Amino acid sequence: MSRMKNVPEWVTSGIPDNNAATVLSWGQIAAFLPVLATLVILLVVSPLTTLFILNLVAIIFYLIFAHYKLVLEIFSAAAEEDVVYADERSIGRWPRYTIMVPLYREESAVPGLVSHLSRMDYPADRLQILLLVEADDHTTRKAIGNLPPNFEVVEVPVAQPRTKPKACNYGMAYADGEYLVIFDAEDRPDTDQLKKAVRLFAASGDDVVCLQARLNFYNRNRNFLTKLFAAEYSAWFDLCLPGMVRVDAPIPLGGTSNHFRIEALDEIGCWDPFNVTEDCDLGIRIHVRGYRTRCLDSTTWEEATFRVGPWIRQRSRWIKGYLQTYLVHLRHHMLLLRNGRLSRLLHFHLVFGATVFCLLANPIYWLLTAGWFLGFSEFLNGMYPLWLLIPAMTCLVLGNAALILSAMLACLNRGYYHLVPYCLLIPFYWILMSIGAWKGVLQLITRPFFWEKTPHDAKGKLVAGGTVTTAGEDPNP
Amino acid sequence: MNTQPPAERKTGAFASALWIAAAFVVFSLVLWFVHRGPQQEDLQFVVRAGILRDLVAEDSLGRQALVSSLVVMPMPTLVALLFVPFVSPHAYGLAYLYGLAMLLAFGILPLAALLRRMRIPASRAVSLVILSVLAATVGATSFSDALACIAFLLMALALDTDKRPMLRGLAGACYGFALFSHPAGIAISLLRLLFLARHSILPGSSGERRAVAWIQGSCIVYAALIYIFLVWMIMGSASYSVRQTNPDMRILLRRDNVQHILQGVAAAYPESAMVVNGHWGYLAEDVLNSRGGYRFIHIHHGNVPRWDSRPVVLVVPKKTNKLSVFAERTTPGLYARLGYLLLREDADFSYYTTSREGNK
């Protein structure tokens, strides 16, 4: 039975003061403009020296980031051994669990979603499933049809910004569980995920308020793009994120399959409706408040975007969101210095700032490398004295190889043996990532709150073992 | 299932780090001891020290020397660069020794893991002893750079024999580094590649085995391609280092013997500019510097500066001379085509001269 809590004031009430409604604060503009002006002047007055210094800074940055990722992967390997779950017998009565699924134009995905969530291994009388539907989304509403008793449809009033976090904030008023999880329309979580989450919460301290399940794709074999997308996700969720948890870095949440203690989520202020990667933002705010996120050893299977256009749009939203999150928290980034640990601040800059920087800078360095081969070597040799050339070559040769090797190992770890050779082609995937990143940066200027909706065609059927197949898909490749 | 509480694992990691640090100190001392004094320095030591000096001075000879022969593979020198800031310019050979010591130190835990599987007790202590003996023996020969290769192969073997597929995949990186370290590493890695290729096409090979083979094979092929690319970029020919490699594996003279011979050569032509080509120029460096001579990796027109009006004497080790391992291998008639005329020969060297016009 649902209960209505005090409904938060619509959209802006209850959300964090420091939010993405403001893209750049006046303070940030005041700091940024002089730096930009100085850079332009230096480029005019002394272009070669300025370019050399910029190049030097970039190489140092790349080296630090490459080592950081290596350290995270080493810690990830060790972190696997640290996961301890409470025994199921010790749980007693399963706590009330709320699943929230924001929907917008998901008419094709709804039937499969309802079917799958009905089969979650959790006592039905302890499970509340909220389908959040925009009031003007009649096609999705029509597609929902008859629902099992523990399902509810929550009609979200139409309002700007038209974002997922706005809908989730509204849905919070209807959530009556002790725990809450967000799923997307195309998600197919492992059926035992909720019980596992309860067991991990029970085995963790009260400071652990969020669990992030691993995400991967059930249509990973569809085409070249989905294969590499699966490799990327495997490397991130299996080889990187556990390491970040281990070193107490702020965790950029995955947008779906985030499990929360509802009380803590309320206290933190739920989601920023203006941030297009509200999950990343929430991950940092959890960290700033002194709470922790852990990795949940359970997978949610999603539908990978398999067309290049929508993929780039999706990626552009993610990078735009990363940048929004970075800029928002940069305003008060000293809050990250909880307990005086400088490392937390460094993690924030490396995870958010460095990721965006690398995606934006990569095309420049690819062009420089191409230029070297096409005959501009003399000019470029001037930019790279030997003491800089060696670290730069190390980045190029070893750094990129390490990333490809990570992807291969991640696929091997997952049992995606047939994907291992495809990882050799990941540099082409990086090109798409950079295109998405530049699009995201430009859109941050032109349309900061626009949500690039990812189309889904999730008609997948659940098959044995918790995997999903669509027509023609081999669930056990 | 993990039964070890986190606190014990942290202690284990700390102990491992201490073992590596202690091993580094021990191996550094051993290698320093066997190289104490100029008369003990092996030829690899001298060549590597010279390459480091050239690299630090941004002399293009350093880059050329890194990739111009399979006898002098790049990895031991590149690792030594990490220690260059901590030694004086006159002691770059120490940086080379520290680099070897560091790599051997990283090999102690893999060797201990292998010994544990063979149920040998006190595996870490035994590993330390074994590698110390290896450093003292192999390190004292002209094949000291083989220690780098041995370290990487130990890591590869320990990873490759682990039950976890991810670690077996990671062994590929170690095979790749071994390839970069020594000709033996090239041979072993390429043999491993053939073995992996066979595994990939055998019917009945599991998906996991094929995937591991792909990963290891990719690492080895990548390392080979990078080496070939570097050779092409620096020397202008992808096969240069292979063509330059003299497969003579006799134990070579130590540095003091070489210096004695070269002093004699320099005394025979006191008014000439002595020129040597190939890595052995580093061995002749002291004599060349004292006589205003020149050394190059690759002989060509214009090696000797125009402002030097002295007659040139090009000294080339004969094939029967052990130094020829470190000398540039040339095609017959190359010197004549470059304008060098044979002056005379003795048992160990050929001496060429050229007119000053030939140098223009």
PDB file of N, CA, C and O in Angstrom, chain B residues 231-279:
ATOM      1  N   VAL B 231      62.857   1.216 -34.854  1.00  0.00           N
ATOM      2  CA  VAL B 231      64.043   1.024 -35.692  1.00  0.00           C
ATOM      3  C   VAL B 231      63.870   1.788 -37.006  1.00  0.00           C
ATOM      4  O   VAL B 231      64.781   2.491 -37.452  1.00  0.00           O
ATOM      5  N   TRP B 232      62.705   1.659 -37.596  1.00  0.00           N
ATOM      6  CA  TRP B 232      62.430   2.355 -38.862  1.00  0.00           C
ATOM      7  C   TRP B 232      62.502   3.862 -38.677  1.00  0.00           C
ATOM      8  O   TRP B 232      63.103   4.580 -39.487  1.00  0.00           O
ATOM      9  N   MET B 233      61.909   4.362 -37.586  1.00  0.00           N
ATOM     10  CA  MET B 233      61.839   5.801 -37.353  1.00  0.00           C
ATOM     11  C   MET B 233      63.235   6.397 -37.128  1.00  0.00           C
ATOM     12  O   MET B 233      63.545   7.479 -37.610  1.00  0.00           O
ATOM     13  N   ILE B 234      64.072   5.667 -36.402  1.00  0.00           N
ATOM     14  CA  ILE B 234      65.361   6.233 -36.010  1.00  0.00           C
ATOM     15  C   ILE B 234      66.450   5.922 -37.028  1.00  0.00           C
ATOM     16  O   ILE B 234      67.283   6.789 -37.337  1.00  0.00           O
ATOM     17  N   MET B 235      66.449   4.696 -37.548  1.00  0.00           N
ATOM     18  CA  MET B 235      67.540   4.290 -38.431  1.00  0.00           C
ATOM     19  C   MET B 235      67.160   4.332 -39.908  1.00  0.00           C
ATOM     20  O   MET B 235      68.025   4.128 -40.757  1.00  0.00           O
ATOM     21  N   GLY B 236      65.889   4.577 -40.184  1.00  0.00           N
ATOM     22  CA  GLY B 236      65.477   4.700 -41.581  1.00  0.00           C
ATOM     23  C   GLY B 236      65.223   3.377 -42.282  1.00  0.00           C
ATOM     24  O   GLY B 236      64.840   3.365 -43.444  1.00  0.00           O
ATOM     25  N   SER B 237      65.409   2.285 -41.581  1.00  0.00           N
ATOM     26  CA  SER B 237      65.174   0.974 -42.203  1.00  0.00           C
ATOM     27  C   SER B 237      64.674   0.044 -41.122  1.00  0.00           C
ATOM     28  O   SER B 237      65.322  -0.122 -40.087  1.00  0.00           O
ATOM     29  N   ALA B 238      63.541  -0.606 -41.369  1.00  0.00           N
ATOM     30  CA  ALA B 238      62.928  -1.450 -40.338  1.00  0.00           C
ATOM     31  C   ALA B 238      63.776  -2.663 -40.008  1.00  0.00           C
ATOM     32  O   ALA B 238      63.684  -3.215 -38.924  1.00  0.00           O
ATOM     33  N   SER B 239      64.628  -3.076 -40.946  1.00  0.00           N
ATOM     34  CA  SER B 239      65.406  -4.296 -40.710  1.00  0.00           C
ATOM     35  C   SER B 239      66.830  -3.994 -40.253  1.00  0.00           C
ATOM     36  O   SER B 239      67.663  -4.899 -40.152  1.00  0.00           O
ATOM     37  N   TYR B 240      67.104  -2.730 -39.968  1.00  0.00           N
ATOM     38  CA  TYR B 240      68.486  -2.332 -39.668  1.00  0.00           C
ATOM     39  C   TYR B 240      69.054  -3.133 -38.501  1.00  0.00           C
ATOM     40  O   TYR B 240      70.165  -3.659 -38.585  1.00  0.00           O
ATOM     41  N   SER B 241      68.342  -3.216 -37.421  1.00  0.00           N
ATOM     42  CA  SER B 241      68.900  -3.868 -36.228  1.00  0.00           C
ATOM     43  C   SER B 241      69.097  -5.363 -36.467  1.00  0.00           C
ATOM     44  O   SER B 241      70.055  -5.956 -35.961  1.00  0.00           O
ATOM     45  N   VAL B 242      68.240  -5.972 -37.245  1.00  0.00           N
ATOM     46  CA  VAL B 242      68.396  -7.403 -37.534  1.00  0.00           C
ATOM     47  C   VAL B 242      69.650  -7.603 -38.400  1.00  0.00           C
ATOM     48  O   VAL B 242      70.456  -8.502 -38.160  1.00  0.00           O
ATOM     49  N   ARG B 243      69.813  -6.748 -39.403  1.00  0.00           N
ATOM     50  CA  ARG B 243      70.987  -6.868 -40.293  1.00  0.00           C
ATOM     51  C   ARG B 243      72.284  -6.609 -39.533  1.00  0.00           C
ATOM     52  O   ARG B 243      73.328  -7.138 -39.886  1.00  0.00           O
ATOM     53  N   GLN B 244      72.210  -5.790 -38.490  1.00  0.00           N
ATOM     54  CA  GLN B 244      73.405  -5.411 -37.769  1.00  0.00           C
ATOM     55  C   GLN B 244      73.809  -6.412 -36.703  1.00  0.00           C
ATOM     56  O   GLN B 244      74.860  -6.286 -36.101  1.00  0.00           O
ATOM     57  N   THR B 245      72.959  -7.368 -36.453  1.00  0.00           N
ATOM     58  CA  THR B 245      73.231  -8.266 -35.326  1.00  0.00           C
ATOM     59  C   THR B 245      74.218  -9.345 -35.722  1.00  0.00           C
ATOM     60  O   THR B 245      74.013 -10.088 -36.673  1.00  0.00           O
ATOM     61  N   ASN B 246      75.289  -9.389 -34.959  1.00  0.00           N
ATOM     62  CA  ASN B 246      76.288 -10.431 -35.130  1.00  0.00           C
ATOM     63  C   ASN B 246      75.954 -11.539 -34.147  1.00  0.00           C
ATOM     64  O   ASN B 246      75.959 -11.327 -32.939  1.00  0.00           O
ATOM     65  N   PRO B 247      75.618 -12.716 -34.650  1.00  0.00           N
ATOM     66  CA  PRO B 247      75.171 -13.757 -33.717  1.00  0.00           C
ATOM     67  C   PRO B 247      76.278 -14.413 -32.908  1.00  0.00           C
ATOM     68  O   PRO B 247      76.046 -15.387 -32.229  1.00  0.00           O
ATOM     69  N   ASP B 248      77.473 -13.897 -32.979  1.00  0.00           N
ATOM     70  CA  ASP B 248      78.595 -14.470 -32.230  1.00  0.00           C
ATOM     71  C   ASP B 248      78.310 -14.357 -30.738  1.00  0.00           C
ATOM     72  O   ASP B 248      78.143 -13.276 -30.190  1.00  0.00           O
ATOM     73  N   MET B 249      78.231 -15.470 -30.062  1.00  0.00           N
ATOM     74  CA  MET B 249      77.839 -15.446 -28.660  1.00  0.00           C
ATOM     75  C   MET B 249      79.013 -15.787 -27.738  1.00  0.00           C
ATOM     76  O   MET B 249      78.819 -16.149 -26.600  1.00  0.00           O
ATOM     77  N   ARG B 250      80.233 -15.635 -28.255  1.00  0.00           N
ATOM     78  CA  ARG B 250      81.368 -15.908 -27.385  1.00  0.00           C
ATOM     79  C   ARG B 250      81.392 -14.872 -26.272  1.00  0.00           C
ATOM     80  O   ARG B 250      81.020 -13.726 -26.480  1.00  0.00           O
ATOM     81  N   ILE B 251      81.885 -15.306 -25.132  1.00  0.00           N
ATOM     82  CA  ILE B 251      82.023 -14.357 -24.023  1.00  0.00           C
ATOM     83  C   ILE B 251      83.041 -13.297 -24.443  1.00  0.00           C
ATOM     84  O   ILE B 251      84.122 -13.614 -24.899  1.00  0.00           O
ATOM     85  N   LEU B 252      82.680 -12.060 -24.279  1.00  0.00           N
ATOM     86  CA  LEU B 252      83.511 -10.988 -24.807  1.00  0.00           C
ATOM     87  C   LEU B 252      84.534 -10.499 -23.799  1.00  0.00           C
ATOM     88  O   LEU B 252      84.463 -10.789 -22.615  1.00  0.00           O
ATOM     89  N   LEU B 253      85.447  -9.724 -24.330  1.00  0.00           N
ATOM     90  CA  LEU B 253      86.474  -9.135 -23.500  1.00  0.00           C
ATOM     91  C   LEU B 253      85.852  -8.160 -22.514  1.00  0.00           C
ATOM     92  O   LEU B 253      84.822  -7.569 -22.783  1.00  0.00           O
ATOM     93  N   ARG B 254      86.509  -7.984 -21.419  1.00  0.00           N
ATOM     94  CA  ARG B 254      86.082  -6.951 -20.498  1.00  0.00           C
ATOM     95  C   ARG B 254      86.709  -5.627 -20.928  1.00  0.00           C
ATOM     96  O   ARG B 254      87.577  -5.572 -21.775  1.00  0.00           O
ATOM     97  N   ARG B 255      86.227  -4.576 -20.357  1.00  0.00           N
ATOM     98  CA  ARG B 255      86.563  -3.234 -20.807  1.00  0.00           C
ATOM     99  C   ARG B 255      88.057  -2.970 -20.752  1.00  0.00           C
ATOM    100  O   ARG B 255      88.612  -2.357 -21.653  1.00  0.00           O
ATOM    101  N   ASP B 256      88.735  -3.432 -19.701  1.00  0.00           N
ATOM    102  CA  ASP B 256      90.147  -3.089 -19.567  1.00  0.00           C
ATOM    103  C   ASP B 256      90.963  -3.677 -20.714  1.00  0.00           C
ATOM    104  O   ASP B 256      91.904  -3.063 -21.212  1.00  0.00           O
ATOM    105  N   ASN B 257      90.594  -4.850 -21.197  1.00  0.00           N
ATOM    106  CA  ASN B 257      91.304  -5.441 -22.339  1.00  0.00           C
ATOM    107  C   ASN B 257      91.128  -4.563 -23.579  1.00  0.00           C
ATOM    108  O   ASN B 257      92.066  -4.353 -24.349  1.00  0.00           O
ATOM    109  N   VAL B 258      89.902  -4.083 -23.766  1.00  0.00           N
ATOM    110  CA  VAL B 258      89.595  -3.278 -24.958  1.00  0.00           C
ATOM    111  C   VAL B 258      90.407  -1.992 -24.919  1.00  0.00           C
ATOM    112  O   VAL B 258      90.990  -1.574 -25.929  1.00  0.00           O
ATOM    113  N   GLN B 259      90.459  -1.343 -23.774  1.00  0.00           N
ATOM    114  CA  GLN B 259      91.173  -0.070 -23.654  1.00  0.00           C
ATOM    115  C   GLN B 259      92.642  -0.249 -24.025  1.00  0.00           C
ATOM    116  O   GLN B 259      93.236   0.584 -24.726  1.00  0.00           O
ATOM    117  N   HIS B 260      93.212  -1.345 -23.569  1.00  0.00           N
ATOM    118  CA  HIS B 260      94.640  -1.610 -23.827  1.00  0.00           C
ATOM    119  C   HIS B 260      94.903  -1.716 -25.331  1.00  0.00           C
ATOM    120  O   HIS B 260      95.843  -1.139 -25.870  1.00  0.00           O
ATOM    121  N   ILE B 261      94.015  -2.446 -25.999  1.00  0.00           N
ATOM    122  CA  ILE B 261      94.172  -2.632 -27.449  1.00  0.00           C
ATOM    123  C   ILE B 261      94.054  -1.287 -28.169  1.00  0.00           C
ATOM    124  O   ILE B 261      94.853  -0.964 -29.057  1.00  0.00           O
ATOM    125  N   LEU B 262      93.060  -0.507 -27.763  1.00  0.00           N
ATOM    126  CA  LEU B 262      92.795   0.739 -28.472  1.00  0.00           C
ATOM    127  C   LEU B 262      93.915   1.765 -28.257  1.00  0.00           C
ATOM    128  O   LEU B 262      94.204   2.575 -29.152  1.00  0.00           O
ATOM    129  N   GLN B 263      94.513   1.750 -27.100  1.00  0.00           N
ATOM    130  CA  GLN B 263      95.642   2.654 -26.866  1.00  0.00           C
ATOM    131  C   GLN B 263      96.745   2.358 -27.874  1.00  0.00           C
ATOM    132  O   GLN B 263      97.384   3.278 -28.404  1.00  0.00           O
ATOM    133  N   GLY B 264      96.939   1.095 -28.124  1.00  0.00           N
ATOM    134  CA  GLY B 264      97.955   0.700 -29.102  1.00  0.00           C
ATOM    135  C   GLY B 264      97.624   1.223 -30.491  1.00  0.00           C
ATOM    136  O   GLY B 264      98.486   1.714 -31.231  1.00  0.00           O
ATOM    137  N   VAL B 265      96.367   1.117 -30.849  1.00  0.00           N
ATOM    138  CA  VAL B 265      95.928   1.599 -32.167  1.00  0.00           C
ATOM    139  C   VAL B 265      96.138   3.096 -32.272  1.00  0.00           C
ATOM    140  O   VAL B 265      96.646   3.608 -33.288  1.00  0.00           O
ATOM    141  N   ALA B 266      95.741   3.803 -31.233  1.00  0.00           N
ATOM    142  CA  ALA B 266      95.859   5.265 -31.265  1.00  0.00           C
ATOM    143  C   ALA B 266      97.322   5.685 -31.352  1.00  0.00           C
ATOM    144  O   ALA B 266      97.669   6.669 -32.027  1.00  0.00           O
ATOM    145  N   ALA B 267      98.201   4.927 -30.680  1.00  0.00           N
ATOM    146  CA  ALA B 267      99.631   5.263 -30.715  1.00  0.00           C
ATOM    147  C   ALA B 267     100.213   5.062 -32.114  1.00  0.00           C
ATOM    148  O   ALA B 267     101.156   5.764 -32.518  1.00  0.00           O
ATOM    149  N   ALA B 268      99.661   4.141 -32.880  1.00  0.00           N
ATOM    150  CA  ALA B 268     100.185   3.875 -34.233  1.00  0.00           C
ATOM    151  C   ALA B 268      99.867   5.027 -35.186  1.00  0.00           C
ATOM    152  O   ALA B 268     100.591   5.225 -36.168  1.00  0.00           O
ATOM    153  N   TYR B 269      98.804   5.792 -34.912  1.00  0.00           N
ATOM    154  CA  TYR B 269      98.413   6.895 -35.802  1.00  0.00           C
ATOM    155  C   TYR B 269      98.177   8.153 -34.973  1.00  0.00           C
ATOM    156  O   TYR B 269      97.049   8.627 -34.821  1.00  0.00           O
ATOM    157  N   PRO B 270      99.240   8.723 -34.437  1.00  0.00           N
ATOM    158  CA  PRO B 270      99.063   9.817 -33.489  1.00  0.00           C
ATOM    159  C   PRO B 270      98.507  11.101 -34.087  1.00  0.00           C
ATOM    160  O   PRO B 270      97.890  11.893 -33.381  1.00  0.00           O
ATOM    161  N   GLU B 271      98.713  11.333 -35.389  1.00  0.00           N
ATOM    162  CA  GLU B 271      98.290  12.597 -35.994  1.00  0.00           C
ATOM    163  C   GLU B 271      96.929  12.486 -36.679  1.00  0.00           C
ATOM    164  O   GLU B 271      96.482  13.437 -37.310  1.00  0.00           O
ATOM    165  N   SER B 272      96.300  11.334 -36.564  1.00  0.00           N
ATOM    166  CA  SER B 272      95.054  11.129 -37.319  1.00  0.00           C
ATOM    167  C   SER B 272      93.833  11.273 -36.423  1.00  0.00           C
ATOM    168  O   SER B 272      93.914  11.148 -35.202  1.00  0.00           O
ATOM    169  N   ALA B 273      92.699  11.536 -37.078  1.00  0.00           N
ATOM    170  CA  ALA B 273      91.410  11.518 -36.377  1.00  0.00           C
ATOM    171  C   ALA B 273      90.889  10.089 -36.430  1.00  0.00           C
ATOM    172  O   ALA B 273      90.567   9.574 -37.500  1.00  0.00           O
ATOM    173  N   MET B 274      90.838   9.489 -35.261  1.00  0.00           N
ATOM    174  CA  MET B 274      90.403   8.088 -35.197  1.00  0.00           C
ATOM    175  C   MET B 274      88.873   8.051 -35.237  1.00  0.00           C
ATOM    176  O   MET B 274      88.184   8.788 -34.524  1.00  0.00           O
ATOM    177  N   VAL B 275      88.334   7.194 -36.092  1.00  0.00           N
ATOM    178  CA  VAL B 275      86.885   7.075 -36.243  1.00  0.00           C
ATOM    179  C   VAL B 275      86.494   5.617 -36.038  1.00  0.00           C
ATOM    180  O   VAL B 275      87.139   4.715 -36.579  1.00  0.00           O
ATOM    181  N   VAL B 276      85.445   5.394 -35.255  1.00  0.00           N
ATOM    182  CA  VAL B 276      84.914   4.039 -35.106  1.00  0.00           C
ATOM    183  C   VAL B 276      83.408   4.079 -35.356  1.00  0.00           C
ATOM    184  O   VAL B 276      82.759   5.102 -35.107  1.00  0.00           O
ATOM    185  N   ASN B 277      82.858   2.992 -35.871  1.00  0.00           N
ATOM    186  CA  ASN B 277      81.411   2.933 -36.112  1.00  0.00           C
ATOM    187  C   ASN B 277      80.824   1.680 -35.481  1.00  0.00           C
ATOM    188  O   ASN B 277      81.439   0.622 -35.490  1.00  0.00           O
ATOM    189  N   GLY B 278      79.632   1.843 -34.890  1.00  0.00           N
ATOM    190  CA  GLY B 278      78.996   0.743 -34.170  1.00  0.00           C
ATOM    191  C   GLY B 278      79.001   1.016 -32.673  1.00  0.00           C
ATOM    192  O   GLY B 278      79.571   2.001 -32.196  1.00  0.00           O
ATOM    193  N   HIS B 279      78.390   0.127 -31.919  1.00  0.00           N
ATOM    194  CA  HIS B 279      78.292   0.325 -30.475  1.00  0.00           C
ATOM    195  C   HIS B 279      79.651   0.293 -29.796  1.00  0.00           C
ATOM    196  O   HIS B 279      79.812   0.811 -28.690  1.00  0.00           O
TER     197      HIS B 279
END
